PDB file of C-alpha atoms and ligand atoms in Angstrom:
ATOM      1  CA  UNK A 103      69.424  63.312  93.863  1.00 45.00           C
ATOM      2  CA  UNK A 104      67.519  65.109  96.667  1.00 56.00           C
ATOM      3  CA  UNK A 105      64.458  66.597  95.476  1.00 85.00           C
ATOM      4  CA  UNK A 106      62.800  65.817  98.980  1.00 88.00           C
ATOM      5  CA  UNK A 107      60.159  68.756 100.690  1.00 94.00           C
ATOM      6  CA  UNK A 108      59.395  69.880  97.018  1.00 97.00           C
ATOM      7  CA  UNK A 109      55.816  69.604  95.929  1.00 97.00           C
ATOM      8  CA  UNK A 110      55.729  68.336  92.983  1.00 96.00           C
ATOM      9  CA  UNK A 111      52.102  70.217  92.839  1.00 96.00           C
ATOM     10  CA  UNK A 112      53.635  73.282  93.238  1.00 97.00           C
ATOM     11  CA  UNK A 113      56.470  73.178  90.657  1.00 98.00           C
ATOM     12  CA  UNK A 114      56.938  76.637  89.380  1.00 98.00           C
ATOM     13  CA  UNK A 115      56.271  76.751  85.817  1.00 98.00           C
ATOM     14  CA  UNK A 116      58.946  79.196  84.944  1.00 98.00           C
ATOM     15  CA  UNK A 117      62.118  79.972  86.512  1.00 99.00           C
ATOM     16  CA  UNK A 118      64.161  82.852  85.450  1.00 99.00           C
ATOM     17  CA  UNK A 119      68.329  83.257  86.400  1.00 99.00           C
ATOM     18  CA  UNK A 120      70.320  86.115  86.587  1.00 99.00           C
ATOM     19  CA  UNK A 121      73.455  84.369  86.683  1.00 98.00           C
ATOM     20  CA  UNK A 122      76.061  86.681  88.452  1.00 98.00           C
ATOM     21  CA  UNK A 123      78.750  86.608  90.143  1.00 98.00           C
ATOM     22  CA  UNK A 124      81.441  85.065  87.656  1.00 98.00           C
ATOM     23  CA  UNK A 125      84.440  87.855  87.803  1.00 98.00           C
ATOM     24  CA  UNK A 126      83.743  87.166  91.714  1.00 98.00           C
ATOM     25  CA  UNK A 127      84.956  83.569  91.564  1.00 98.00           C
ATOM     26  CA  UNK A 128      87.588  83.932  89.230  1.00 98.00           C
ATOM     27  CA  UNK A 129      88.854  86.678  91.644  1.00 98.00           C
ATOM     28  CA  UNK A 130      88.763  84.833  94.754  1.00 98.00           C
ATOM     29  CA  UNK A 131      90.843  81.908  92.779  1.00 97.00           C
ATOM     30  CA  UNK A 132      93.180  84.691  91.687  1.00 98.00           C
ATOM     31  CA  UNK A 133      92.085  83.908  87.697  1.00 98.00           C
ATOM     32  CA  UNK A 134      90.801  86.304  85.173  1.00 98.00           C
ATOM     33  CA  UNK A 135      87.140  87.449  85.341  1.00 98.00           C
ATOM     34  CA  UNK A 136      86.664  85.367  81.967  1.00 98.00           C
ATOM     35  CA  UNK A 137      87.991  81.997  83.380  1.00 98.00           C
ATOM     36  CA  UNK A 138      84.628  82.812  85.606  1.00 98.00           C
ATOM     37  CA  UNK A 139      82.695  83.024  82.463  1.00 98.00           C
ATOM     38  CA  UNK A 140      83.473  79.595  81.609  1.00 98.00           C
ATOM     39  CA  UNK A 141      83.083  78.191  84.677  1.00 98.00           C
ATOM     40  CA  UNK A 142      79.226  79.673  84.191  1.00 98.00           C
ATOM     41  CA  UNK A 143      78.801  77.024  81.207  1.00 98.00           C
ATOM     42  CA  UNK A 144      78.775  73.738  83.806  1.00 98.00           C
ATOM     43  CA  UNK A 145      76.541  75.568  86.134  1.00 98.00           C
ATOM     44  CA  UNK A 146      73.916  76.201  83.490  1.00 98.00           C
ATOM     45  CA  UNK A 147      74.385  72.656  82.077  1.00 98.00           C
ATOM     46  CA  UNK A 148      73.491  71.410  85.253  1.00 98.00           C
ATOM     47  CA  UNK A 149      70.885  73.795  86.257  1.00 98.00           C
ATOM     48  CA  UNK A 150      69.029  73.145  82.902  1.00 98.00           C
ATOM     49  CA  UNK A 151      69.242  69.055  84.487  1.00 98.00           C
ATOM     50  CA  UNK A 152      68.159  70.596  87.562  1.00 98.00           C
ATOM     51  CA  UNK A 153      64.844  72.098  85.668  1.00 98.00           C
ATOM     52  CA  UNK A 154      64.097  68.803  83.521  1.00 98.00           C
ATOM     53  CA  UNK A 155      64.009  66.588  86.964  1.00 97.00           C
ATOM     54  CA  UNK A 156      61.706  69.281  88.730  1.00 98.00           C
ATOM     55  CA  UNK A 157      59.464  69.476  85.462  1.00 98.00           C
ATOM     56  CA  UNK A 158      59.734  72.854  85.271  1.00 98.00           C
ATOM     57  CA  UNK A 159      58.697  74.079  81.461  1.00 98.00           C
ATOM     58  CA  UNK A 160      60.233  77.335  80.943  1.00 98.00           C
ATOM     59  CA  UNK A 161      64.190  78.469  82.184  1.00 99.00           C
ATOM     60  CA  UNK A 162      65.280  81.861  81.195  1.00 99.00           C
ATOM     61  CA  UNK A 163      68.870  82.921  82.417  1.00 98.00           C
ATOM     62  CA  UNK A 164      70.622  86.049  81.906  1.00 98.00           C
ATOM     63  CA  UNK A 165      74.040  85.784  79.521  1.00 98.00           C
ATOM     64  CA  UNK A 166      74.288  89.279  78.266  1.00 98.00           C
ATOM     65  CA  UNK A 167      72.638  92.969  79.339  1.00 98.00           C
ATOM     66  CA  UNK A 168      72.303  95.490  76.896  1.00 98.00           C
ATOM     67  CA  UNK A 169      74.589  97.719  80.083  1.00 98.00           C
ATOM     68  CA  UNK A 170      77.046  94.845  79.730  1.00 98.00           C
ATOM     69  CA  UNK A 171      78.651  96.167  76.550  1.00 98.00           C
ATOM     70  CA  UNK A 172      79.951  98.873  78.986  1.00 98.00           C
ATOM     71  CA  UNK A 173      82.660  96.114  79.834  1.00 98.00           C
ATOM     72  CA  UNK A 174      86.082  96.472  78.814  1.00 98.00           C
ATOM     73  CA  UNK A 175      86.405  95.422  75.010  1.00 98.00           C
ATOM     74  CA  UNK A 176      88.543  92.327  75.672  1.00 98.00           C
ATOM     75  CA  UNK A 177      85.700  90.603  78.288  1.00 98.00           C
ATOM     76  CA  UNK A 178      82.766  91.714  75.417  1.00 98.00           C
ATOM     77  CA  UNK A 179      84.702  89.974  72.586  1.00 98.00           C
ATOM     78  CA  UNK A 180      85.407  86.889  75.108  1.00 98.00           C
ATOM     79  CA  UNK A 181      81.983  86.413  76.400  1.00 98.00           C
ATOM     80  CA  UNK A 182      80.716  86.998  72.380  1.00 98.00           C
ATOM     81  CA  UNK A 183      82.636  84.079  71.064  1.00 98.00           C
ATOM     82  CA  UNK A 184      82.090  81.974  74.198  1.00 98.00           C
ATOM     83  CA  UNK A 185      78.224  82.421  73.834  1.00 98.00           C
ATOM     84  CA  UNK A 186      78.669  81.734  70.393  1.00 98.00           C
ATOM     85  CA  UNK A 187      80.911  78.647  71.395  1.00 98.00           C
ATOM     86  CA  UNK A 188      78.534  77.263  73.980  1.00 98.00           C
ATOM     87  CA  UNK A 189      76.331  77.287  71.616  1.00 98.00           C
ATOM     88  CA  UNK A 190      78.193  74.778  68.655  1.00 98.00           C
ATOM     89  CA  UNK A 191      79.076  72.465  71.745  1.00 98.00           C
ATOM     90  CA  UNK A 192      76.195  71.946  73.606  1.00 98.00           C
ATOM     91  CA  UNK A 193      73.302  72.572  71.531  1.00 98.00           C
ATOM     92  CA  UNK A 194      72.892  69.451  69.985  1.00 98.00           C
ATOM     93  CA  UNK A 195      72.978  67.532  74.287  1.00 98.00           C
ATOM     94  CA  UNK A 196      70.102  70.104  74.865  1.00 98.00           C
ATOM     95  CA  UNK A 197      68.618  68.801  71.751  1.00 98.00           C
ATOM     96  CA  UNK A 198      68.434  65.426  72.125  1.00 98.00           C
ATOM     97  CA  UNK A 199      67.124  66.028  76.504  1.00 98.00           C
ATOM     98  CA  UNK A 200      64.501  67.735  74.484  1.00 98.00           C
ATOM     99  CA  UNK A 201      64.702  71.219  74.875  1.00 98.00           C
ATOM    100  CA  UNK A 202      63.660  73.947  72.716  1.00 98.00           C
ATOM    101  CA  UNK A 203      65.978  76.989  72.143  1.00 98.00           C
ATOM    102  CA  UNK A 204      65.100  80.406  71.750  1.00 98.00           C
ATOM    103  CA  UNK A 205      66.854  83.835  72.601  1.00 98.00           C
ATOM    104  CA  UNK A 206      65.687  87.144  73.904  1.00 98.00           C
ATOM    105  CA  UNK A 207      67.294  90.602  73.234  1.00 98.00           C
ATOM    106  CA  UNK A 208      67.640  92.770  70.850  1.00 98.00           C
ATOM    107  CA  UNK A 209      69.426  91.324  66.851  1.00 96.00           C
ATOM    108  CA  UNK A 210      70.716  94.627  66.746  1.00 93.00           C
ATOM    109  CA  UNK A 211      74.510  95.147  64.952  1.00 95.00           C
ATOM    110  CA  UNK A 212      76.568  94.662  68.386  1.00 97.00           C
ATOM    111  CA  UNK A 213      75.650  91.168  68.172  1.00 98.00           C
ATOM    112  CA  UNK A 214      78.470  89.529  65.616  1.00 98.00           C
ATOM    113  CA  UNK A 215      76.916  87.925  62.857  1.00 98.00           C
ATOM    114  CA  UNK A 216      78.582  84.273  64.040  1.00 97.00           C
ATOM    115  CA  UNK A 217      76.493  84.599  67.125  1.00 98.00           C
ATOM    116  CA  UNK A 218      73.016  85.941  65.239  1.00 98.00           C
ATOM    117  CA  UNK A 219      73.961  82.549  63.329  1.00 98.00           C
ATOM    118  CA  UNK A 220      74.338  79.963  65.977  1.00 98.00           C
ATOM    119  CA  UNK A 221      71.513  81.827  67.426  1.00 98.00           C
ATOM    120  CA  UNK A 222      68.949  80.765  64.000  1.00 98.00           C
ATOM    121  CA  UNK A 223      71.078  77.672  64.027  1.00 98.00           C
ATOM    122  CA  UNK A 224      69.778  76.386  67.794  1.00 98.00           C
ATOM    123  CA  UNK A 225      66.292  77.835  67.660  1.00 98.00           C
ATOM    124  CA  UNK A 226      65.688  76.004  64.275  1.00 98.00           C
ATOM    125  CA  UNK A 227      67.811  73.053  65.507  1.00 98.00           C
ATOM    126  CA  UNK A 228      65.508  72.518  68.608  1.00 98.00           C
ATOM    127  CA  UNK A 229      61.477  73.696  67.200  1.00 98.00           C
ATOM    128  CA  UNK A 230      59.351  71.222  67.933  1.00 98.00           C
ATOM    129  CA  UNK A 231      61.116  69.986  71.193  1.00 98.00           C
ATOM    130  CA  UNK A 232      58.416  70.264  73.883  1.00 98.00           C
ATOM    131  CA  UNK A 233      59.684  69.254  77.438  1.00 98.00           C
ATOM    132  CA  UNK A 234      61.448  72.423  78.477  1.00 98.00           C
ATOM    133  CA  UNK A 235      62.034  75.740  76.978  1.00 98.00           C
ATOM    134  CA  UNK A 236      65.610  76.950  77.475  1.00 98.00           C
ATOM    135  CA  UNK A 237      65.446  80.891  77.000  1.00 98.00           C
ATOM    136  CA  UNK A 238      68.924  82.618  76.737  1.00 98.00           C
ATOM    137  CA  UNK A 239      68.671  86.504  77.834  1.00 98.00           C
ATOM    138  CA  UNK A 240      71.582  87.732  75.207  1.00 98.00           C
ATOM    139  CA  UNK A 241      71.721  91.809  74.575  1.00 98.00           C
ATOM    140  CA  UNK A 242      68.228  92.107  76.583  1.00 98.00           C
ATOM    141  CA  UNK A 243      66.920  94.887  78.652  1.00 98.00           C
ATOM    142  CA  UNK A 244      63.990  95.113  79.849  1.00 98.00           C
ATOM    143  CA  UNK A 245      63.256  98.502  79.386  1.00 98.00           C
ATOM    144  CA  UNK A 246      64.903  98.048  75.615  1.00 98.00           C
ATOM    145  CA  UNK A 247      61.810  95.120  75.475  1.00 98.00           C
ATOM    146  CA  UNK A 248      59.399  97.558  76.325  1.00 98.00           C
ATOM    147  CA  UNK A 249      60.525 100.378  74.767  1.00 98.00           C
ATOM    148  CA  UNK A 250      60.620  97.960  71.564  1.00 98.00           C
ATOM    149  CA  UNK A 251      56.783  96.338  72.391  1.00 98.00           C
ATOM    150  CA  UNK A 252      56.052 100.599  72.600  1.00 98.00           C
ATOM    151  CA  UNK A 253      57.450 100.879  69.036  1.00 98.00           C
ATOM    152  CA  UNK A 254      55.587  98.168  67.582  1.00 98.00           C
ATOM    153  CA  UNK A 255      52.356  99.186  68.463  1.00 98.00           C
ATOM    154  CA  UNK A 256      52.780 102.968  67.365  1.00 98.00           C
ATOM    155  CA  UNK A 257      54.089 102.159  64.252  1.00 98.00           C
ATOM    156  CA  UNK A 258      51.341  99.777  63.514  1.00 97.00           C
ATOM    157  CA  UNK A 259      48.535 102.712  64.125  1.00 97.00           C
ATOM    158  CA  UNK A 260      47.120 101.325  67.032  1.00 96.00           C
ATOM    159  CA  UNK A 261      44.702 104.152  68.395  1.00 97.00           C
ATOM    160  CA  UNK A 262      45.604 104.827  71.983  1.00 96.00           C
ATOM    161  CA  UNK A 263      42.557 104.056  73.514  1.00 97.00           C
ATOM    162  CA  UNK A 264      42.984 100.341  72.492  1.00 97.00           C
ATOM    163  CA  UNK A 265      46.271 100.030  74.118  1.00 98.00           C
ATOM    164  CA  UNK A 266      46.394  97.798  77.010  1.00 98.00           C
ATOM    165  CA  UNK A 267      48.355  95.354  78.813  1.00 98.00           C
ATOM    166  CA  UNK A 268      47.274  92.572  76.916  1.00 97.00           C
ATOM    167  CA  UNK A 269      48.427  94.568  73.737  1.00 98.00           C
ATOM    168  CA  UNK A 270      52.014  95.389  75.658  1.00 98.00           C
ATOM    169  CA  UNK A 271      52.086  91.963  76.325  1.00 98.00           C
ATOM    170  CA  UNK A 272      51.784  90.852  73.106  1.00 98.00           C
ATOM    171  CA  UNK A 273      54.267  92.926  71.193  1.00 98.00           C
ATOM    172  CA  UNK A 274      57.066  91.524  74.134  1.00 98.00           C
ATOM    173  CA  UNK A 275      59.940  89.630  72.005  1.00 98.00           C
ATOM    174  CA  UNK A 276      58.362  86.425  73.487  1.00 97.00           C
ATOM    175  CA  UNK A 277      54.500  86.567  73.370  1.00 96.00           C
ATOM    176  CA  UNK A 278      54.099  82.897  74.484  1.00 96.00           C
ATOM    177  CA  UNK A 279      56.633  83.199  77.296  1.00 98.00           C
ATOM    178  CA  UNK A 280      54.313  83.053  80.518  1.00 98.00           C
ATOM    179  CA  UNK A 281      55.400  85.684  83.288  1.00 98.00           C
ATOM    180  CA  UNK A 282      58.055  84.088  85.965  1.00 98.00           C
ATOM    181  CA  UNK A 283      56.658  82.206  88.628  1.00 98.00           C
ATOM    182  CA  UNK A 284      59.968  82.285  90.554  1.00 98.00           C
ATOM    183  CA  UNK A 285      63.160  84.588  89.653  1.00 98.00           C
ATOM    184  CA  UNK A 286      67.030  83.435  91.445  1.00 99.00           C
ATOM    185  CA  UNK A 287      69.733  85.651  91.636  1.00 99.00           C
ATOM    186  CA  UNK A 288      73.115  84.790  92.718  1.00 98.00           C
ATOM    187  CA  UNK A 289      76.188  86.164  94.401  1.00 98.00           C
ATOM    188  CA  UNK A 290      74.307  88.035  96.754  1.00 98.00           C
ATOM    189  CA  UNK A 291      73.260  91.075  94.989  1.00 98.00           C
ATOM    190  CA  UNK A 292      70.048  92.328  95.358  1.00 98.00           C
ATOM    191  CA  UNK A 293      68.772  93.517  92.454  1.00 98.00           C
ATOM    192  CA  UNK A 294      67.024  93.218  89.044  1.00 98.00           C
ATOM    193  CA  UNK A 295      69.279  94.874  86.784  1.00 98.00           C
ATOM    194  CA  UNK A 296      67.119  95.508  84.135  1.00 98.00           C
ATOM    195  CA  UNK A 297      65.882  91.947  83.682  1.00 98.00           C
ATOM    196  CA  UNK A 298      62.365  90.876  82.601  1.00 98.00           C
ATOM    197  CA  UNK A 299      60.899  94.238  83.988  1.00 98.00           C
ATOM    198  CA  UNK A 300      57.432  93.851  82.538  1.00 98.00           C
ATOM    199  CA  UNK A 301      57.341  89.997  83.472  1.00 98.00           C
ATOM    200  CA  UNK A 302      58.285  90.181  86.774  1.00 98.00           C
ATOM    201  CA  UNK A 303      55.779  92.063  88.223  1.00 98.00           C
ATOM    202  CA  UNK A 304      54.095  89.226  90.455  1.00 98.00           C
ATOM    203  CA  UNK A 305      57.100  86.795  90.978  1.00 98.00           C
ATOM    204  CA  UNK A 306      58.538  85.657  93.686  1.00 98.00           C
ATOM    205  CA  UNK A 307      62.178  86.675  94.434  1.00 98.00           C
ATOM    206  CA  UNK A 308      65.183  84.621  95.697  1.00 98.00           C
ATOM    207  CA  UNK A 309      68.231  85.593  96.575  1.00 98.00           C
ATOM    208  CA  UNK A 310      71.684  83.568  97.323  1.00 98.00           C
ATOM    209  CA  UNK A 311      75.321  83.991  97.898  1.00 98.00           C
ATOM    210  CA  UNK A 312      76.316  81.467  95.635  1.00 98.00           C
ATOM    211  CA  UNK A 313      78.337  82.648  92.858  1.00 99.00           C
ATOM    212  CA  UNK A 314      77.248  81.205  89.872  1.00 99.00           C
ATOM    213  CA  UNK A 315      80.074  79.024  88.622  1.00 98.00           C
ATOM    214  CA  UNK A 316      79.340  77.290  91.737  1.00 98.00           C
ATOM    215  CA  UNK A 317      75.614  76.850  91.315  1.00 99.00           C
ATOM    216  CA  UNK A 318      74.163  73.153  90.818  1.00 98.00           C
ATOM    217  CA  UNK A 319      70.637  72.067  90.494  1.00 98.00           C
ATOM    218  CA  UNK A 320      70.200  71.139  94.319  1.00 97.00           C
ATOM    219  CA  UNK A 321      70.842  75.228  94.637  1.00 98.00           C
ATOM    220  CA  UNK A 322      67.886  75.203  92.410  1.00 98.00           C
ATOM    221  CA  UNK A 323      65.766  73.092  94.005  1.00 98.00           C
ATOM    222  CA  UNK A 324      66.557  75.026  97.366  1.00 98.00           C
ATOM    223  CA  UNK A 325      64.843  78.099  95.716  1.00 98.00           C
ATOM    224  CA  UNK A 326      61.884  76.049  94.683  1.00 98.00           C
ATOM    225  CA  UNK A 327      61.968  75.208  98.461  1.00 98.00           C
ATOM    226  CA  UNK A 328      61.838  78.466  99.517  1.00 98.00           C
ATOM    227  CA  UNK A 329      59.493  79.621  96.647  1.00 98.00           C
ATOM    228  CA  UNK A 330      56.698  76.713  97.858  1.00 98.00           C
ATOM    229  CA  UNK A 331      57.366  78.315 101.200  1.00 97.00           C
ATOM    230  CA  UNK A 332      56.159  81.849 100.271  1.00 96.00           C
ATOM    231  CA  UNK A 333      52.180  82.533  99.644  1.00 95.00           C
ATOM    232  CA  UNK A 334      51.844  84.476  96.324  1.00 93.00           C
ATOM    233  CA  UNK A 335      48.620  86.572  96.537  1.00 94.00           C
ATOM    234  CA  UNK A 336      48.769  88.963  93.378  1.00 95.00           C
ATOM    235  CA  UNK A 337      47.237  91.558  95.213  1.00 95.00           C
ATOM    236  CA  UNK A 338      44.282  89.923  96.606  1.00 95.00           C
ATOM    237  CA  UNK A 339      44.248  88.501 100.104  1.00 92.00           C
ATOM    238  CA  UNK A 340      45.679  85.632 102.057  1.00 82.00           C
ATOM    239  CA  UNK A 341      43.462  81.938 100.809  1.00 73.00           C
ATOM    240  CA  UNK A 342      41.527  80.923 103.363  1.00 63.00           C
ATOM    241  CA  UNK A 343      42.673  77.617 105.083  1.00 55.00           C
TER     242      UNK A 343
HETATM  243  C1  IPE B 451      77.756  87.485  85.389  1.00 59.10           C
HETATM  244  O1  IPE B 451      78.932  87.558  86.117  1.00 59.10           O
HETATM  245  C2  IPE B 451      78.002  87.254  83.917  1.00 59.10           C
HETATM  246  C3  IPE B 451      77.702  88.402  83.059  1.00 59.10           C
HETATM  247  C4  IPE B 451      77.205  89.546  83.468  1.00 59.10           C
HETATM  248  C5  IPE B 451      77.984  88.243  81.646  1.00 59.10           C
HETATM  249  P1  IPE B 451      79.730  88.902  86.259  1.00 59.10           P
HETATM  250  O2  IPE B 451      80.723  88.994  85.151  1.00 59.10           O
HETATM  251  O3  IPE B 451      78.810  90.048  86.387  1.00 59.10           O
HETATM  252  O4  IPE B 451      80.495  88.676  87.629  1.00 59.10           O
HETATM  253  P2  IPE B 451      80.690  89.703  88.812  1.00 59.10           P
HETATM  254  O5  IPE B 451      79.326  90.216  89.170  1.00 59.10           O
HETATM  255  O6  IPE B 451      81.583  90.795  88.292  1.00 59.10           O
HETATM  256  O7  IPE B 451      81.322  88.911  89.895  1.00 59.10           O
HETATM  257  C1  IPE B 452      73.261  91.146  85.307  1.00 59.10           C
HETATM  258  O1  IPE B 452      74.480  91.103  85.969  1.00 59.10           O
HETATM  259  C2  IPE B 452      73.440  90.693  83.877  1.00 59.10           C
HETATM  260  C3  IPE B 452      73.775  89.300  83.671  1.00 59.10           C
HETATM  261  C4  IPE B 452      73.898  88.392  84.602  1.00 59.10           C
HETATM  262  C5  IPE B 452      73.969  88.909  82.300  1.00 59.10           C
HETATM  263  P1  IPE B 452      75.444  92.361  86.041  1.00 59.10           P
HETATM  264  O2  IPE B 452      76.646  91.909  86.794  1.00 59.10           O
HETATM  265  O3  IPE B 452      75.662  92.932  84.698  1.00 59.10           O
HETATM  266  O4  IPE B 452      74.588  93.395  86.914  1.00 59.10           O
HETATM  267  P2  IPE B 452      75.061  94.599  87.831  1.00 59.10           P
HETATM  268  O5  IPE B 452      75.986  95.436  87.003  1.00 59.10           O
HETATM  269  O6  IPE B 452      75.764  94.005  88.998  1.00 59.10           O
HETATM  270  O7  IPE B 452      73.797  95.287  88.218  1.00 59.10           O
HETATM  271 MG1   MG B 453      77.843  90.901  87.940  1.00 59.10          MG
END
């Protein structure tokens, strides 16, 4: 495996995935858009490897938007019982590399209750693991998160003046989650669609053509590459050599 020119002093602690592009593939193979969807399940497998050899502590990919129920019925229902599948096959392999399991997005009735279940099922399966955390974007938005984290704190009769970011941050469905160090997006498109939108503020983008069915972990460790290659300055000014 070829993790050379990566740092290992400059792993980023968490990567997040928007993992797009599978309709894309299927097309260009002339297969429906959900034979794409399954081709997704290798490329996470092997990104999540990917993450585990780099040390990197926290993965988040995106598997469902709350827009993404605006798909045809027949792709929802597929992609709902091949989460929900994914899930019963491969949870017990991410158990045993170590990996703990959690989900963000709204429980709200869209999900089916078979999902909600394996859902319960993984995070209680996978607890107390400790080397990674694997967390699955399913029915998330990010302005749904903070519009949620907004809802909290009113109805717990927080006076305005103590609200802060700190508070925001706190009411997010993850508390402990730190923000993204580095976020990858595949097939090419250029945009954030709704993901992590508080979290994101100060990380570092990275773009690639790949479709994601065809993304492996030394696609990964090319966007660590570039990621060590880009000075992150949080609004301050450039370190002095
Ligand atoms: C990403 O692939 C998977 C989900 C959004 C569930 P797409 O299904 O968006 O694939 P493209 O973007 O249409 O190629
Ligand atoms: C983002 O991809 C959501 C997921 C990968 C789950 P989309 O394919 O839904 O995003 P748009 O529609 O191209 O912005
Ligand atoms: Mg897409």
């Amino acid at each position: 495996m070829d993790i050379d020119g990566i740092d290992p002093r400059g792993i980023p602690r968490h990567v997040a995935c928007v993992m797009d592009g599978n309709g894309r593939w299927a097309a260009r193979q002339g297969l429906p858009r959900t034979d794409g969807h399954a081709a997704g399940e290798e490329a996470l497998l092997d990104t999540v490897e990917g993450a585990l050899d780099l040390g990197i502590t926290w993965l988040t990919v995106y598997a469902f938007s709350t827009e993404n129920w605006r798909r045809p019925a027949d792709e929802v229902r597929y992609l709902m019982q091949f989460n929900e599948s994914l899930l019963t096959r491969r949870r017990d392999e991410l158990h045993e590399r170590g990996v703990r399991m959690r989900f963000l997005g709204r429980r709200d009735w869209r999900v089916p209750e078979r999902v909600l279940q394996r859902m319960e099922e993984s995070i209680a399966l996978t607890a107390n693991n400790k080397v990674m955390t694997l967390n699955i974007a399913f029915n998330y938005g990010g302005r749904a998160e903070i519009v949620d984290a907004v809802k909290a704190i009113v109805s717990s009769g927080v006076p305005a003046e103590r609200v802060d970011e700190r508070m925001i941050r706190r009411h997010l469905y993850d508390p402990d989650m730190p923000d993204p160090d580095l976020m990858v997006r595949t097939s090419g498109e250029y945009r954030i669609s709704n993901y992590l939108l508080w979290e994101l503020a100060y990380s570092e983008l990275v773009f690639t053509d790949v479709l994601w069915p065809d993304f492996r972990r030394e696609d990964l460790f090319e966007a660590v590459r570039e990621y060590q290659r880009r000075e992150r300055r949080f609004g301050g000014v450039e370190s002095q050599a």
